[in-house]
XYZ file of N, CA and C in Angstrom:
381
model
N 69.862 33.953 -62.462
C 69.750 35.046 -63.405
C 68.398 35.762 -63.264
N 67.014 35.043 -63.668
C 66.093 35.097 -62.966
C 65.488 35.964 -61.509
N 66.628 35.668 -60.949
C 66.336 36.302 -59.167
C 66.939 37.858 -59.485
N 67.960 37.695 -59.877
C 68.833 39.175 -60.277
C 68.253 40.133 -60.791
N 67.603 39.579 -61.999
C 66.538 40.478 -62.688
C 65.122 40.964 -61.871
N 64.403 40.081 -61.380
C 63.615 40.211 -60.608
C 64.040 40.838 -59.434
N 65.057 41.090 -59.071
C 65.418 42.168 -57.745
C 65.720 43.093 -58.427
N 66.235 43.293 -59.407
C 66.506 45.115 -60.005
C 64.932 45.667 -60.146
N 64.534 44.870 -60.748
C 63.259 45.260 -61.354
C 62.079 45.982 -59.841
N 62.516 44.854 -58.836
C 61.571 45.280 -57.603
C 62.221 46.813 -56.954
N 63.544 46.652 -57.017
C 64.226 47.587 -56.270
C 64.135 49.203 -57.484
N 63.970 49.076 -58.110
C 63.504 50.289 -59.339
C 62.303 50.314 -58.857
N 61.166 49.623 -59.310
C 59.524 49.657 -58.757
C 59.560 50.728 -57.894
N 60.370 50.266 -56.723
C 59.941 50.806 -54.855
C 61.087 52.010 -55.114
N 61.956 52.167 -55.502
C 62.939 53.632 -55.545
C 61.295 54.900 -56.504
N 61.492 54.504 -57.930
C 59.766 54.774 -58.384
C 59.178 55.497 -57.838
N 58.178 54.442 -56.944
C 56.931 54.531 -55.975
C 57.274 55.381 -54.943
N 58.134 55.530 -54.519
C 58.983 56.069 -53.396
C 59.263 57.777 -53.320
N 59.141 58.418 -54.990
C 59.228 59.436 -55.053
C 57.848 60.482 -54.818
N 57.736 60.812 -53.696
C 56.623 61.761 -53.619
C 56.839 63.083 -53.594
N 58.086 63.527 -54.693
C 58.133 65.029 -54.793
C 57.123 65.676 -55.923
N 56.503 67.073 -55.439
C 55.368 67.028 -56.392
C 56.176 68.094 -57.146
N 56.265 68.743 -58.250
C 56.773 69.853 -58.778
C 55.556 71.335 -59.443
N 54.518 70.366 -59.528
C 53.383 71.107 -59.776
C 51.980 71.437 -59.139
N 52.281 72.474 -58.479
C 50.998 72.769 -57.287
C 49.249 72.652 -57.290
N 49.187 72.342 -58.843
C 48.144 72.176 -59.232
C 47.312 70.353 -59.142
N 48.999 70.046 -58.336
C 49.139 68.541 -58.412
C 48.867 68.177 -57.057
N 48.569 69.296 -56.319
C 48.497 68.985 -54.744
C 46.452 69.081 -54.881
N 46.255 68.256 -54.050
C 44.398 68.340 -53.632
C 44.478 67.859 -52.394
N 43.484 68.946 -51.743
C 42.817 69.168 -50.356
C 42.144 68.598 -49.904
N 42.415 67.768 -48.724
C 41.324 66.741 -48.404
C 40.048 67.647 -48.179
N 38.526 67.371 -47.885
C 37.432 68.078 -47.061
C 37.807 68.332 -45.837
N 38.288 67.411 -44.689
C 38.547 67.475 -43.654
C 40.075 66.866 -43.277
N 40.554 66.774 -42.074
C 42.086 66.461 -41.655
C 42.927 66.558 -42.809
N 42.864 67.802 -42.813
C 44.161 68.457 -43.985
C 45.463 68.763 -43.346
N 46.556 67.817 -43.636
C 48.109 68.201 -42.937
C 48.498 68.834 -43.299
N 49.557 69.495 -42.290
C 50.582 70.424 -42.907
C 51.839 69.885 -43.557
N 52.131 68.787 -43.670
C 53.597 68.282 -44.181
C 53.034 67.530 -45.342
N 51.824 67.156 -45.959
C 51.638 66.458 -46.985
C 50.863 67.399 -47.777
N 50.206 69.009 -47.162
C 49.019 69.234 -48.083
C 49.858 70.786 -48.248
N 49.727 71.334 -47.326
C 49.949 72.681 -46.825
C 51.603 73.300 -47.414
N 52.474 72.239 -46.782
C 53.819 72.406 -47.091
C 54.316 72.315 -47.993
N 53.606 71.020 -48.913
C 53.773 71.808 -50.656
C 53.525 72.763 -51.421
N 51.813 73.315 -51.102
C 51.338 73.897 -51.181
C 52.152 75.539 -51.301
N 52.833 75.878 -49.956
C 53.201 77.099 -49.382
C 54.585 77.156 -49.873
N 55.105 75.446 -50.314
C 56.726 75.451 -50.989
C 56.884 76.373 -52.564
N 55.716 75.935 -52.806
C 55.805 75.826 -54.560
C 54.980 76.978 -54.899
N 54.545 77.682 -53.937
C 53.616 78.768 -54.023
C 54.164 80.277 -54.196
N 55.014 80.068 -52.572
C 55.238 80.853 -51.970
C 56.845 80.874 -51.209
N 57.094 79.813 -51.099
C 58.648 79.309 -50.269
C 59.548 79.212 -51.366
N 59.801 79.851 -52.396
C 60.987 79.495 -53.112
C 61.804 80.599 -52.954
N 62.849 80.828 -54.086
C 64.044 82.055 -53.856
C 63.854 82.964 -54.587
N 63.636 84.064 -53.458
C 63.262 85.715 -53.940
C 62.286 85.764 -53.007
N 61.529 84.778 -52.410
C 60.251 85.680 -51.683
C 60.111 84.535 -50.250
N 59.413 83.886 -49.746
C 59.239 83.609 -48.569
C 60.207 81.954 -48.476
N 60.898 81.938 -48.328
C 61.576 80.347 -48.578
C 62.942 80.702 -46.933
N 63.742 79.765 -46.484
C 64.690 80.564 -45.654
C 65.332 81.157 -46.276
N 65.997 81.156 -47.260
C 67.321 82.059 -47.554
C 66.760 83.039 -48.036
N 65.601 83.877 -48.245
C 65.075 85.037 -49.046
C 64.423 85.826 -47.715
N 63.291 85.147 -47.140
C 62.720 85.799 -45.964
C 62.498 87.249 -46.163
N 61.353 87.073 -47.291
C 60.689 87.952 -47.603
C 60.199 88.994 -46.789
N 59.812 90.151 -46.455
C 59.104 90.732 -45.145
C 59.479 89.924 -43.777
N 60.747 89.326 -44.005
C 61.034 88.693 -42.681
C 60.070 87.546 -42.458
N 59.358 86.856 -43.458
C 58.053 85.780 -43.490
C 59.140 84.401 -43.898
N 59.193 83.614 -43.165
C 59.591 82.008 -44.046
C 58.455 81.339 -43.627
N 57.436 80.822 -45.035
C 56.828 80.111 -44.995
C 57.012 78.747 -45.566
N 58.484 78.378 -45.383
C 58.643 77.012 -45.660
C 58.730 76.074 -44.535
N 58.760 76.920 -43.288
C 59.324 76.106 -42.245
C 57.879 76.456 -40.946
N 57.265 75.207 -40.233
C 56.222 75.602 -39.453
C 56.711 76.917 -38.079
N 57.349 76.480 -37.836
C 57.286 77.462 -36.722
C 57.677 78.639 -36.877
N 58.582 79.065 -37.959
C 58.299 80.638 -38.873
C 57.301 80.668 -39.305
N 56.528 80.005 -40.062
C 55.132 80.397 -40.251
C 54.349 80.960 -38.879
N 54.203 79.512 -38.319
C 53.309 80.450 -37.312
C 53.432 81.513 -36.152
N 55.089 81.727 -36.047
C 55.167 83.185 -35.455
C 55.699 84.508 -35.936
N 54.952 84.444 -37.359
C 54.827 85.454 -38.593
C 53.393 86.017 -38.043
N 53.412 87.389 -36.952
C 52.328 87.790 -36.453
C 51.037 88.090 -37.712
N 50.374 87.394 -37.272
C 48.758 88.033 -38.519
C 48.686 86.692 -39.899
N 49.800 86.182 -39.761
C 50.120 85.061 -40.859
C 49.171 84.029 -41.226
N 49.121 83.546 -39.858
C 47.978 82.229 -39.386
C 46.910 82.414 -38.240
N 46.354 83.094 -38.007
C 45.375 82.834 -36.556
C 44.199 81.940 -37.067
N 45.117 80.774 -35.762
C 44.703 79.990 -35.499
C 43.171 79.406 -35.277
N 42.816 78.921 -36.054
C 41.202 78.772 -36.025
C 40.198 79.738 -36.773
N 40.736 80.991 -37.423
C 40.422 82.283 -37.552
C 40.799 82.383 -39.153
N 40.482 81.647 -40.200
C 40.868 81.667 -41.512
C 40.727 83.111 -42.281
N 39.566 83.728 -41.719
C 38.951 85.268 -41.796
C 39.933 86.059 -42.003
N 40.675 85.718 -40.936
C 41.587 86.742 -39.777
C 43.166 86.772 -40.550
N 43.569 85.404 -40.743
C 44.673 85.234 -41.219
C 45.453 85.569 -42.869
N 46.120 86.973 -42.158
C 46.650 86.672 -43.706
C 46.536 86.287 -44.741
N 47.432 84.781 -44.664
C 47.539 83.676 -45.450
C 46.396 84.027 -46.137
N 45.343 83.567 -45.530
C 43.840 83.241 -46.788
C 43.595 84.558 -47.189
N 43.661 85.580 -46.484
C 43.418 87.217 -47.247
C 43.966 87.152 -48.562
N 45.572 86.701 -48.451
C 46.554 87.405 -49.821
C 46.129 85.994 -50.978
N 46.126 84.460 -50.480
C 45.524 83.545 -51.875
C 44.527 83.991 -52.263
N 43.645 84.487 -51.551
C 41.899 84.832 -51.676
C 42.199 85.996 -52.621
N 43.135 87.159 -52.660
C 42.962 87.894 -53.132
C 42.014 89.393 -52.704
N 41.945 89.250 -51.206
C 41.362 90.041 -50.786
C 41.707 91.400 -50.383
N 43.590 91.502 -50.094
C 44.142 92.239 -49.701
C 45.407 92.078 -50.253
N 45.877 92.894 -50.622
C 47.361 93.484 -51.810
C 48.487 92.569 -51.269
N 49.072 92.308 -52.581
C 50.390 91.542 -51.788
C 51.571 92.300 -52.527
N 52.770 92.489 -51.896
C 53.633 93.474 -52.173
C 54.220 92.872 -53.326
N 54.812 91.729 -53.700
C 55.127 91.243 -55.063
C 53.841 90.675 -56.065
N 54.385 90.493 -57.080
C 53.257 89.818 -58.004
C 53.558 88.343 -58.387
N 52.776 87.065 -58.004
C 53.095 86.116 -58.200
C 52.552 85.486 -58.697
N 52.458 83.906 -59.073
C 51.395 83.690 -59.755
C 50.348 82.944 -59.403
N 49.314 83.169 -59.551
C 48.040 82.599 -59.008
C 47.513 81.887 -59.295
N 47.929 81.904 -60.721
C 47.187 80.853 -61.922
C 47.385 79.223 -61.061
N 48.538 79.404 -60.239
C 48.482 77.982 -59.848
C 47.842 77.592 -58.695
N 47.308 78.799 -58.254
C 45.908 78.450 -56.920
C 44.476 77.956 -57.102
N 44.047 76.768 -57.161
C 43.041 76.353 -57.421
C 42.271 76.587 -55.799
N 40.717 76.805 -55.956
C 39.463 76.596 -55.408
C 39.758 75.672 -54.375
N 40.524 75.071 -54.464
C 40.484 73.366 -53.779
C 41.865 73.939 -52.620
N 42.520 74.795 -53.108
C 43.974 75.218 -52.448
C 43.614 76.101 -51.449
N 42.565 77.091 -51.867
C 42.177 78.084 -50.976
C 41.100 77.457 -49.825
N 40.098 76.525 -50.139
C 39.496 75.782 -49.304
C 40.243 75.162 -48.119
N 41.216 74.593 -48.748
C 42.160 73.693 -48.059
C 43.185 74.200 -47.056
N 43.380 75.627 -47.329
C 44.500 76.088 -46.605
C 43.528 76.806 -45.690
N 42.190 77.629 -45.747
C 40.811 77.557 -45.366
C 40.901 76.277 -43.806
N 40.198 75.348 -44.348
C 40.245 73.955 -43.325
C 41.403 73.833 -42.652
N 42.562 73.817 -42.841
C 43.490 73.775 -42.099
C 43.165 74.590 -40.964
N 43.397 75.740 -41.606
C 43.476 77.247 -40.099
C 42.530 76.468 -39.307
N 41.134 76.297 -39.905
C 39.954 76.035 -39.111
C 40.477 74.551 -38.145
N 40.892 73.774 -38.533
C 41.253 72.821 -37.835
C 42.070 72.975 -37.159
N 43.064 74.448 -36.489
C 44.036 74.388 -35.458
C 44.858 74.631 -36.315
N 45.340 74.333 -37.246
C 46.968 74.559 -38.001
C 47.354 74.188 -37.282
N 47.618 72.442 -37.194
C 48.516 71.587 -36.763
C 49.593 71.512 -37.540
N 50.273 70.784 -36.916
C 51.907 70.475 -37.611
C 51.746 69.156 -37.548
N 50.700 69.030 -38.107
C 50.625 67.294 -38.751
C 51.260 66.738 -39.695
């Protein structure tokens, strides 16, 4: 009886622990350095920017899907590579240059723009 209980109980624990869907972008933080794209970036750009109506696949906003890496990075001006300056991406979070819809920002923290920042600078791997 004992064992039974003690295996539901473990097998709940690890189902639990197991869930790493984030729902709130404010819930994602940027490492300083080796920032991935499938643990930092890809939530980041999901919950940001990749949903339905604007850059996600089935919407393909300006022809942009930034849910998926290799539409991202051959979305000309999107990402250059090494070139955070240069790229898009950090122009329109930064707020430096107009973005054709209005979205919300409130959920871009300092730490998001740094981070997506370090990435470019690190290559924009598909880590």
């Amino acid at each position: 009886m004992w064992r039974a209980f003690l295996a539901l109980c473990f097998v709940l624990l690890v189902g639990w622990g197991c869930d790493n869907s984030i729902s709130n972008s404010k819930d994602i933080v940027f490492p300083e350095k080796n920032v991935s794209f499938n643990q930092h970036v890809l939530p980041f750009l999901t919950l940001n920017c990749g949903y339905a109506g604007c850059h996600s696949t089935e919407s393909q906003a300006g022809g942009i899907v930034l849910t998926y890496y290799p539409s991202l990075m051959s979305a000309l001006g999107v990402v250059v590579i090494d070139n955070p300056n240069a790229s898009r991406l950090t122009q329109i979070i930064e707020d430096k240059v107009p973005h054709l819809t209005d979205f919300y920002r409130g959920n871009i923290t300092e730490n998001h723009k740094k981070g997506i920042r370090t990435w470019i600078s690190e290559g924009a791997n598909n880590n």
